[in-house]
Coordinates of C-alpha atoms and ligand atoms in Angstrom, one line a residue:
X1 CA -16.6 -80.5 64.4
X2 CA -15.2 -81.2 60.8
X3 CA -15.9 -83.4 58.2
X4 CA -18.9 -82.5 55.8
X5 CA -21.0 -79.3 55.9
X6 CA -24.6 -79.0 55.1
X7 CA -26.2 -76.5 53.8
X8 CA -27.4 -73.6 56.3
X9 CA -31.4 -74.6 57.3
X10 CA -33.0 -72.6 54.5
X11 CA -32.1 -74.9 51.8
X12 CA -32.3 -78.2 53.8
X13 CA -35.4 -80.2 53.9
X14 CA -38.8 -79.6 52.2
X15 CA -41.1 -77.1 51.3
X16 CA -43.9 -79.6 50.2
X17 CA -47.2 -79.3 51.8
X18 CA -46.9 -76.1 53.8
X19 CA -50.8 -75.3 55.2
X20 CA -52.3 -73.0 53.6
X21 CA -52.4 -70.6 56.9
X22 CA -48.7 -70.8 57.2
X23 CA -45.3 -69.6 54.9
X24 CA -42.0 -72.3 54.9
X25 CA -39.2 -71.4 57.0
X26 CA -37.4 -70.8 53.2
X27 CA -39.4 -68.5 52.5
X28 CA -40.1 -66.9 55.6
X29 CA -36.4 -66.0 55.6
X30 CA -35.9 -65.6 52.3
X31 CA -38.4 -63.0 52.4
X32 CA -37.0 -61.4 55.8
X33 CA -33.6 -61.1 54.4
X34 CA -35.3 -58.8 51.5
X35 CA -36.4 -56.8 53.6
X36 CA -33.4 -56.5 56.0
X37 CA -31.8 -52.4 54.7
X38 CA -28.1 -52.5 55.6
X39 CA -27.3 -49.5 57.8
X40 CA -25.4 -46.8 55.9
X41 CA -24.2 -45.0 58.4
X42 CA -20.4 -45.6 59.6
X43 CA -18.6 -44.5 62.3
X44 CA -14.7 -44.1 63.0
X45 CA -14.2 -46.9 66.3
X46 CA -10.7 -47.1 68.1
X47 CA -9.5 -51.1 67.3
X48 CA -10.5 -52.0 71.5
X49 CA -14.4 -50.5 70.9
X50 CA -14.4 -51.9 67.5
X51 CA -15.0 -55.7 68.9
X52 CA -18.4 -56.8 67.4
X53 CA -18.4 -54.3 65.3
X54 CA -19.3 -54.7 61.4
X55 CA -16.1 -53.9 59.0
X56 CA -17.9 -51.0 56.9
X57 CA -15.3 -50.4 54.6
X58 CA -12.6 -53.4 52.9
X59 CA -9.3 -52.7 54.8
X60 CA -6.0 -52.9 52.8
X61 CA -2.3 -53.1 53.9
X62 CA 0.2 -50.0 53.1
X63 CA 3.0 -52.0 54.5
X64 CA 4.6 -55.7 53.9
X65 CA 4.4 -57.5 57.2
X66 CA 7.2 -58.2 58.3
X67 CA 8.7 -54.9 56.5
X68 CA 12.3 -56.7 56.0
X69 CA 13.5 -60.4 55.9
X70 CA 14.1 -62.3 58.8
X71 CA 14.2 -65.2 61.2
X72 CA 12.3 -67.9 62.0
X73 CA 14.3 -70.0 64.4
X74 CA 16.9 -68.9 66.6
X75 CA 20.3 -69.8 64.9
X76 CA 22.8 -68.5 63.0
X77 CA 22.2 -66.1 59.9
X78 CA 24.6 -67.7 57.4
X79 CA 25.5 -66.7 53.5
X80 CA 24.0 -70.3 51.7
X81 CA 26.9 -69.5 49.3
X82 CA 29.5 -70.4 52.2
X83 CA 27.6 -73.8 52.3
X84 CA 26.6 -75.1 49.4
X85 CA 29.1 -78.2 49.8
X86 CA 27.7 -81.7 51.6
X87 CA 29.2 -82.1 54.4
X88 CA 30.5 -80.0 57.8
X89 CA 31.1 -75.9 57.6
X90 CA 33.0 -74.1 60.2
X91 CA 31.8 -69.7 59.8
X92 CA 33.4 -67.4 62.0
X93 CA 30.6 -65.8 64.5
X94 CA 31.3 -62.1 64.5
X95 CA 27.6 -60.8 65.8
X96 CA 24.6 -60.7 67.3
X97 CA 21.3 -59.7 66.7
X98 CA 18.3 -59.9 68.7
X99 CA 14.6 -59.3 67.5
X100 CA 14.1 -55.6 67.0
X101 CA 18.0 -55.3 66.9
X102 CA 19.9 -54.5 63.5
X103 CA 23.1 -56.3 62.1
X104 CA 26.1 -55.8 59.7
X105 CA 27.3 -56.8 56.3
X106 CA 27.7 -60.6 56.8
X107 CA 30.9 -61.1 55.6
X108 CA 32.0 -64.1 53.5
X109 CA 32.8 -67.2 55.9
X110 CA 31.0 -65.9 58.8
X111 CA 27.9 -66.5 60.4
X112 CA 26.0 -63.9 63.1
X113 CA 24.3 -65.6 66.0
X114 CA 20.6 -64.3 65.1
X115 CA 17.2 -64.9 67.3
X116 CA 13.1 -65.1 66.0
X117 CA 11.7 -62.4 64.2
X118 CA 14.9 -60.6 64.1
X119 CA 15.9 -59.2 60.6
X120 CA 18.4 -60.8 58.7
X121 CA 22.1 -58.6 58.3
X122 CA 23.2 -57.4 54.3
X123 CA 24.6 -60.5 52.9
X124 CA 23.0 -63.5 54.9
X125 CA 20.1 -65.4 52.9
X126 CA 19.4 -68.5 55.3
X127 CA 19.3 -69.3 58.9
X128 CA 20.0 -72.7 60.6
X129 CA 18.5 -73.7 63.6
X130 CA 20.7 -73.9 67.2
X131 CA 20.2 -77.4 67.3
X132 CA 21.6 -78.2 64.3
X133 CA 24.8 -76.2 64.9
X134 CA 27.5 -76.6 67.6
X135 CA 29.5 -73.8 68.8
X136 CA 32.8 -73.6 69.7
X137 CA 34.4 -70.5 71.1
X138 CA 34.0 -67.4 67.8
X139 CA 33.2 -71.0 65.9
X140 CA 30.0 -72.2 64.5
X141 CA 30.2 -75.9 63.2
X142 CA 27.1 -77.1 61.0
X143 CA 26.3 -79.2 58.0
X144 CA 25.9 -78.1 54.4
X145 CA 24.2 -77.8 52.0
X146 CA 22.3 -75.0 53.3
X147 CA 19.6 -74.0 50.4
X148 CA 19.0 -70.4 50.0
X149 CA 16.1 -69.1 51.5
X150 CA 15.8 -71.9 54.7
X151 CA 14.4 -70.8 58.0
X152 CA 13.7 -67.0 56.1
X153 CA 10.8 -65.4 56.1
X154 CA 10.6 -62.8 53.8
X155 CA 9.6 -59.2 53.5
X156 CA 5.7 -59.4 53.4
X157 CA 5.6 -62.9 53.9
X158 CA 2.6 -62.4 56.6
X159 CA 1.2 -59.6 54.9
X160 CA 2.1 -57.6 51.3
X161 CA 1.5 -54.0 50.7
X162 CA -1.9 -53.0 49.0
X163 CA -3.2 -56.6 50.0
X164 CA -6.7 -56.9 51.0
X165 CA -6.9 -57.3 54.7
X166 CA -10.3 -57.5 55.9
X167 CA -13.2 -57.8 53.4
X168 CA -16.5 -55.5 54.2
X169 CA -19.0 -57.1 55.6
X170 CA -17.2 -58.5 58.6
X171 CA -18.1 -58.4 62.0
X172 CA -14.8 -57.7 64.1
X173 CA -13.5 -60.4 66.4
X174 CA -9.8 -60.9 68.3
X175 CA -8.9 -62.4 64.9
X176 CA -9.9 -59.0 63.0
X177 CA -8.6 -57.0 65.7
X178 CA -5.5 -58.8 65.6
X179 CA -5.0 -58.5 61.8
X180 CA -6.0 -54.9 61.8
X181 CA -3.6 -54.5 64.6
X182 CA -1.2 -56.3 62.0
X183 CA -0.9 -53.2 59.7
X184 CA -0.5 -50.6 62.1
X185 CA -4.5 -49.4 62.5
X186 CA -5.6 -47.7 65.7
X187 CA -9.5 -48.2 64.9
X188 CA -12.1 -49.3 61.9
X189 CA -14.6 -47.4 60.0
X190 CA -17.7 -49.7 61.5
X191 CA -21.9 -49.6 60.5
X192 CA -23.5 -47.9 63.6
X193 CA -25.0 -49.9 66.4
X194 CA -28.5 -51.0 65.6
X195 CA -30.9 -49.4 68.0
X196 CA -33.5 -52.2 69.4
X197 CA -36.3 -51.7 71.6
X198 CA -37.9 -55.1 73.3
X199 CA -40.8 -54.7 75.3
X200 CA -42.6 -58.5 76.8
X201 CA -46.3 -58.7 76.6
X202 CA -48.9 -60.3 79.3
X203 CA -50.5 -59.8 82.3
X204 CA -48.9 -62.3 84.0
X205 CA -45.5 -61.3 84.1
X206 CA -43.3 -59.9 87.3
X207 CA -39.9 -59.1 86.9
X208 CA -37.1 -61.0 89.1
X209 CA -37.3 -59.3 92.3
X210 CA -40.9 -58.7 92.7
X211 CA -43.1 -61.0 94.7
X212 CA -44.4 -63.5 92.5
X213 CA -48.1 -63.9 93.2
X214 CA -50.5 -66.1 92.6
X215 CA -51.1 -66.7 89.0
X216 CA -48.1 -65.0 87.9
X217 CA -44.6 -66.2 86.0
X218 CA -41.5 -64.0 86.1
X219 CA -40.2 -62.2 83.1
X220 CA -37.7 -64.3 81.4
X221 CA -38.0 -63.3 77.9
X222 CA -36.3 -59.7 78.6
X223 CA -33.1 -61.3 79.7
X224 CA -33.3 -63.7 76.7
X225 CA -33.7 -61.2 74.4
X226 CA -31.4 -59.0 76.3
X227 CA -28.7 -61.2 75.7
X228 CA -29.4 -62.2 72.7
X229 CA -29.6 -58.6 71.4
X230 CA -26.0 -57.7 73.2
X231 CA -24.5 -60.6 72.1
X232 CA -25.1 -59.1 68.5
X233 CA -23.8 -55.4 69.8
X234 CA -27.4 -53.7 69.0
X235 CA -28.1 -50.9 71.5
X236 CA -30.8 -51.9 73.5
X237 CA -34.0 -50.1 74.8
X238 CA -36.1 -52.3 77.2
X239 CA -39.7 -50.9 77.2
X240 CA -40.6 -53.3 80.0
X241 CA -43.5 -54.8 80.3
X242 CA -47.3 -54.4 78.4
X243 CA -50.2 -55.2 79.5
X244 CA -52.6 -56.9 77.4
X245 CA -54.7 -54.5 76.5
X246 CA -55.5 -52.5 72.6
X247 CA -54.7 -49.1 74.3
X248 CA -51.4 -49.7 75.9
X249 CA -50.1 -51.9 73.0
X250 CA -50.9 -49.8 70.7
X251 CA -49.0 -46.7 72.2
X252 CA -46.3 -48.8 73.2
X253 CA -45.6 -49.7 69.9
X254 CA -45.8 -46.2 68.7
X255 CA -43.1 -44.9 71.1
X256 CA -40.9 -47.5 70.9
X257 CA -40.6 -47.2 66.9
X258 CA -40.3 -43.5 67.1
X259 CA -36.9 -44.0 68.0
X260 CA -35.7 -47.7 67.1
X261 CA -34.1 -49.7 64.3
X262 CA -36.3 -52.7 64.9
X263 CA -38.4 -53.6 67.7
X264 CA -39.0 -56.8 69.2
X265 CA -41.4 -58.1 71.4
X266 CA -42.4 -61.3 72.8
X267 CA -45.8 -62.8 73.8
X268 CA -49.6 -62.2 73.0
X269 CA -48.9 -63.0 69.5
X270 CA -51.8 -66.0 69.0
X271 CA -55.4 -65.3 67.7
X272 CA -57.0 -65.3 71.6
X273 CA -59.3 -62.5 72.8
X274 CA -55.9 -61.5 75.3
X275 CA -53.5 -61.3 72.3
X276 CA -53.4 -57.9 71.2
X277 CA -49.9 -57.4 69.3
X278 CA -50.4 -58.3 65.8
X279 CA -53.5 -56.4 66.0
X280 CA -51.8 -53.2 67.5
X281 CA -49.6 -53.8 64.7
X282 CA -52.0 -53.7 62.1
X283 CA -53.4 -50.3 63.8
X284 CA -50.2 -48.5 63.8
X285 CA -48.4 -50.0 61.8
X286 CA -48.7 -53.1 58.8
X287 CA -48.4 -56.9 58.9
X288 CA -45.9 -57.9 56.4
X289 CA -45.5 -61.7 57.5
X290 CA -47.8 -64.3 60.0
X291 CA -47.0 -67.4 61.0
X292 CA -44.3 -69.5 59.8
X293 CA -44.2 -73.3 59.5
X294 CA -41.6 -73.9 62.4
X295 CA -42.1 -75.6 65.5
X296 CA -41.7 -74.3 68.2
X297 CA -42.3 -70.7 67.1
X298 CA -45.5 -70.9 64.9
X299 CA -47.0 -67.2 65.9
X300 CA -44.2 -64.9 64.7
X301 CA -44.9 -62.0 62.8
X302 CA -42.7 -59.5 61.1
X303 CA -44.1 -55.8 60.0
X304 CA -43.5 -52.2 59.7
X305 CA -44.5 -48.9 61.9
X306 CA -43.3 -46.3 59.5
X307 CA -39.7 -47.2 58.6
X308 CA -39.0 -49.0 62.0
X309 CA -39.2 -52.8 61.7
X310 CA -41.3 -54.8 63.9
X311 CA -40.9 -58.8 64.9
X312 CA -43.7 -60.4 67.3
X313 CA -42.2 -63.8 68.8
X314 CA -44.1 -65.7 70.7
X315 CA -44.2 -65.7 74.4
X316 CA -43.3 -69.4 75.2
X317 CA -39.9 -68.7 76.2
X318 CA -37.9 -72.0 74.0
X319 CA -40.3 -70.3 71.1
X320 CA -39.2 -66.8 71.7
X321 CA -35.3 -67.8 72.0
X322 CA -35.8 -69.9 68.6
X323 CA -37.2 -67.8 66.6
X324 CA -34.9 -65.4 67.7
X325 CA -32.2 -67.2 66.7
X326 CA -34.0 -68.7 63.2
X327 CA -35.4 -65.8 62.1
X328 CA -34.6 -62.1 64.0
X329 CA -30.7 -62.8 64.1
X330 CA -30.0 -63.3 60.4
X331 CA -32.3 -60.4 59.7
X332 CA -30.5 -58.3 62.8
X333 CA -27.0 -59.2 61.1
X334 CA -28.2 -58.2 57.7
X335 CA -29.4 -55.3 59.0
X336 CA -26.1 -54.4 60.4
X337 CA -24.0 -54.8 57.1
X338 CA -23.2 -58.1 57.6
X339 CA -22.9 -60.2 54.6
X340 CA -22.8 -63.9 56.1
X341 CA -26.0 -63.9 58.0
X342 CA -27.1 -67.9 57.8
X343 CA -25.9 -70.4 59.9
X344 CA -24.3 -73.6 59.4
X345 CA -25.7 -77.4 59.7
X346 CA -23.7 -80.0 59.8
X347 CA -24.7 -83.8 59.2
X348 CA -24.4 -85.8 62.8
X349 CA -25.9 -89.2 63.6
X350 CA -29.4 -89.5 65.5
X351 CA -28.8 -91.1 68.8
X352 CA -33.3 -90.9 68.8
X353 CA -36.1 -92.1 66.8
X354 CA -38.7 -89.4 65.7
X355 CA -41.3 -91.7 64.5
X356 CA -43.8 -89.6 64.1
X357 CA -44.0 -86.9 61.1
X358 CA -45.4 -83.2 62.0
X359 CA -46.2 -81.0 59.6
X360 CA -43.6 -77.9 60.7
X361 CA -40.0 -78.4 60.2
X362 CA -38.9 -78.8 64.1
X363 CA -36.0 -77.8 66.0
X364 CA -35.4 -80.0 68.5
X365 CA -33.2 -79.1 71.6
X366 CA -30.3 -81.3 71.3
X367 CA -26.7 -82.4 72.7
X368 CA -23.7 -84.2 71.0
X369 CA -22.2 -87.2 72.2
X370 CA -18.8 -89.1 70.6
X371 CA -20.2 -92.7 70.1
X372 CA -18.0 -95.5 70.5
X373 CA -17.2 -95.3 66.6
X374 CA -15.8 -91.8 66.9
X375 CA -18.7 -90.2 65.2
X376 CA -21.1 -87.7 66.6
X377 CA -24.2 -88.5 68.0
X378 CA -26.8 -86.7 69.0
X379 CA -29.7 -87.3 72.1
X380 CA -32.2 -84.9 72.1
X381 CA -34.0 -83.6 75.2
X382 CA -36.8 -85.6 76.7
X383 CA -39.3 -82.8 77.0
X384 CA -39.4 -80.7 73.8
X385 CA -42.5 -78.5 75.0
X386 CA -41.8 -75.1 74.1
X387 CA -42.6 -73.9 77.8
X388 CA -39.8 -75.9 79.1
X389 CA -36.3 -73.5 79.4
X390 CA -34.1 -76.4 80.6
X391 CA -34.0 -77.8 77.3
X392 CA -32.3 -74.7 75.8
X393 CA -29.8 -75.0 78.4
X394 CA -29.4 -78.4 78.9
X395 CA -28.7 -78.4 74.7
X396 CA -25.5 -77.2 72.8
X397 CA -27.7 -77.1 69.6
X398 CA -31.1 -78.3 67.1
X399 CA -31.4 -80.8 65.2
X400 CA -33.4 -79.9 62.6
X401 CA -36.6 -82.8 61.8
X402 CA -37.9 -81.5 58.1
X403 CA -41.1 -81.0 57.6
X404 CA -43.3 -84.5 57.2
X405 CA -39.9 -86.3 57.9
X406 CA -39.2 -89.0 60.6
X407 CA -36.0 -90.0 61.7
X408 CA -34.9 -93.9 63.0
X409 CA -32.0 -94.1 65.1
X410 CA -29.2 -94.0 63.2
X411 CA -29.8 -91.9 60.7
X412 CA -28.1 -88.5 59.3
X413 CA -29.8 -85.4 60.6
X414 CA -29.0 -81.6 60.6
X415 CA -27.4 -80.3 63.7
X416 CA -27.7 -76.2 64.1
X417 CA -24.8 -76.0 66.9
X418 CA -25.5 -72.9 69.5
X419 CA -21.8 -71.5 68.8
X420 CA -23.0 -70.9 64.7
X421 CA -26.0 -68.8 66.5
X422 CA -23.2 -65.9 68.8
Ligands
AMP1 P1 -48.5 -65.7 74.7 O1 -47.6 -65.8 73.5 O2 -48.6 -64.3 75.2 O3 -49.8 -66.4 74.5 O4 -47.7 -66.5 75.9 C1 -47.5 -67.9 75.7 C2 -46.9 -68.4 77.0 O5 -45.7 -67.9 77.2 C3 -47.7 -68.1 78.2 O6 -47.7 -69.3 79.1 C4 -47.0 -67.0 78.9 O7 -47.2 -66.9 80.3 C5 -45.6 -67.3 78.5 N1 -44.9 -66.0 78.4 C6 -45.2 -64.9 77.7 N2 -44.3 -63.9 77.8 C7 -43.4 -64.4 78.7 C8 -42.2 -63.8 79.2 N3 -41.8 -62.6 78.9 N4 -41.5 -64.5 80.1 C9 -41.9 -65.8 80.4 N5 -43.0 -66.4 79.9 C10 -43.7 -65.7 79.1
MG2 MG1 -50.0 -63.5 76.6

């Protein structure tokens, strides 16, 4: 995307005039962050199984990489002493050496045909490139002067010996796994896998493949969440679905902390007579945080059932992805050793009007467009309700409208793209 960055969403926008009944999204997340304990326990994972994996240890390089000087064109491996004058320089081509392959001295007024990556031979300090050289017969004609040094890349030019390589803290991707690769590792001490149960809460719900009565809605939060939780390599434990009822929530809750990290659940999270979570919470467990000033995703709760954690999303399923995303995934990541946990906003150009100021700070499902200026603009979705899914897909991001703020068409607003949020 390029050009400026913003800050990541906690320190953008405005505190001011949170109600009473609610905490800011700052400090919602400053205060989940707090309570996000790294994992300390590590495990030894070969470099294939180590994708999504978070680094536990710093990584450092025994080796210079490449281990000895060579090419970087395919050309002829010349002594720069043999052509220091201006002007043309016949050498004498007396060998050949491939990548992998290993020459001879390089004698005074000869050159060796030599090919990418392949070390230099004793003697030879510069390469010049095939197309600047014309061959004829044992003959190589070029120009001089050749400076020492040209078309060479030197020992440990990629990489040096005892170099850092891969910080803690990381969560392993091709790049990592290409660098680690780099310096000869066969696998990564990584944090173990977080263990996450979800369970989805209501009455209503069916799961995809059972016949949807009257009066009921199919289960989509489980493969939201699902995904969502994957896509962060937690081990996942799907408890299914609760009913709404004291009893079943309560012991629900119980078993699925007895042998998770963190559990999350979506739905019956609101204050009605048929929301029963936050209450089981309280029961078996403690309320640590309620309802945050964030639309969609007022209702979400964060607690404790002996050491497991606990999140409550609400069961809207645009609320449950978002506050997902906001709020459970930079808490998840801290929680697996990772040290950059916030996203990043960057400024784009509102192709809306927002005229009207709420009193959350909104994420509003959103897609970029190039305008005719060359600068990004973005539309946002017609129907922001936080029942309606086809916004989430339909958008590759939020834009974030502060709390109390209105935006004109225009103007410079925060854009959370879905790629900061894999
Ligand atoms: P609740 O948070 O339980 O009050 O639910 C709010 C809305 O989200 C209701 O319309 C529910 O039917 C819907 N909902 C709750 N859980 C799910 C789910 N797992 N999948 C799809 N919709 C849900
Ligand atoms: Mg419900």
């Amino acid at each position: 995307m390029g050009g400026r960055r913003m800050n990541s969403y906690p320190e953008i926008g405005t505190s001011r005039d949170i109600p009473a009944e609610m905490i800011s999204v700052d400090e919602a997340l400053e205060y989940l962050l707090a309570k996000a304990r790294p994992v300390t326990e590590t495990e030894w994972a070969g470099l294939e199984a180590a994708q999504g994996r978070v680094l536990a240890r710093a990584e450092c390089s025994e080796i210079d990489v490449p281990g000895y000087d060579n090419s970087a064109m395919d050309g002829f491996a010349v002594r720069s002493a043999d052509c220091r004058a201006a002007g043309p320089v016949a050498l004498s081509v007396r060998q050949r050496i491939a990548a992998g392959e290993l020459g001879v001295l390089l004698e005074a007024g000869s050159a060796a045909r030599i090919f990418t990556g392949a070390a230099l031979p004793p003697g030879a300090d510069a390469v010049v490139m095939q197309e600047d050289c014309r061959v004829e017969g044992e003959k190589v004609f070029l120009k001089g002067p050749i400076a020492s040094g040209h078309n060479v890349r030197p020992r440990g030019n990629n990489i040096a010996a005892n170099a850092e390589v891969l910080p803690a803290g990381v969560r392993i991707r091709a790049l990592e796994m290409g660098m680690a690769a780099a310096v000869g590792r066969q696998g990564l001490t990584v944090f173990r896998r977080l263990r996450v149960a979800i369970f989805s809460s209501g009455n209503e719900l069916v799961e995809p493949g059972e016949p949807l009565t009257e009066g009921k809605i199919f289960n989509s939060n489980r493969y939201s969440l699902l995904g969502l939780l994957r896509g962060l390599g937690c081990e996942v434990e799907d408890r299914g679905i609760v009913k709404d009822d004291a009893a079943s929530t309560e012991s629900l809750l119980v078993e699925a902390a007895a042998k998770a990290d963190v559990v999350v659940g979506s739905g019956g999270m609101s204050v009605g007579e048929e929301d029963h979570v936050r209450r089981a919470l309280k029961n078996v467990g403690e309320v640590q945080m309620w309802r945050v000033a964030v639309k969609p995703g007022k209702p979400i709760a964060y607690g404790r059932i002996g050491e497991c954690d606990f999140f409550g999303l609400p069961g809207n399923p645009v609320s449950t992805v978002l506050s997902f995303l906001l709020f459970v995934r930079p808490f998840l990541l801290r929680r697996q050793g990772l040290s950059n946990v916030l996203p990043t906003l960057f400024p784009v150009v509102a192709g809306f009007a927002w005229p009207t100021p709420g009193r959350r700070r909104e994420f509003v499902r959103a897609r970029l467009e190039r305008a005719r200026d060359g600068k990004l603009r973005a539309r946002i979705h017609p129907k922001q309700g936080s029942d309606v899914l086809a916004s989430t897909v339909w958008a590759d991001g939020l834009v974030q409208i502060p709390e109390h703020g209105t935006v004109a068409e225009g103007d410079e607003v925060a854009y959370l793209s879905f790629s900061e949020l894999d």
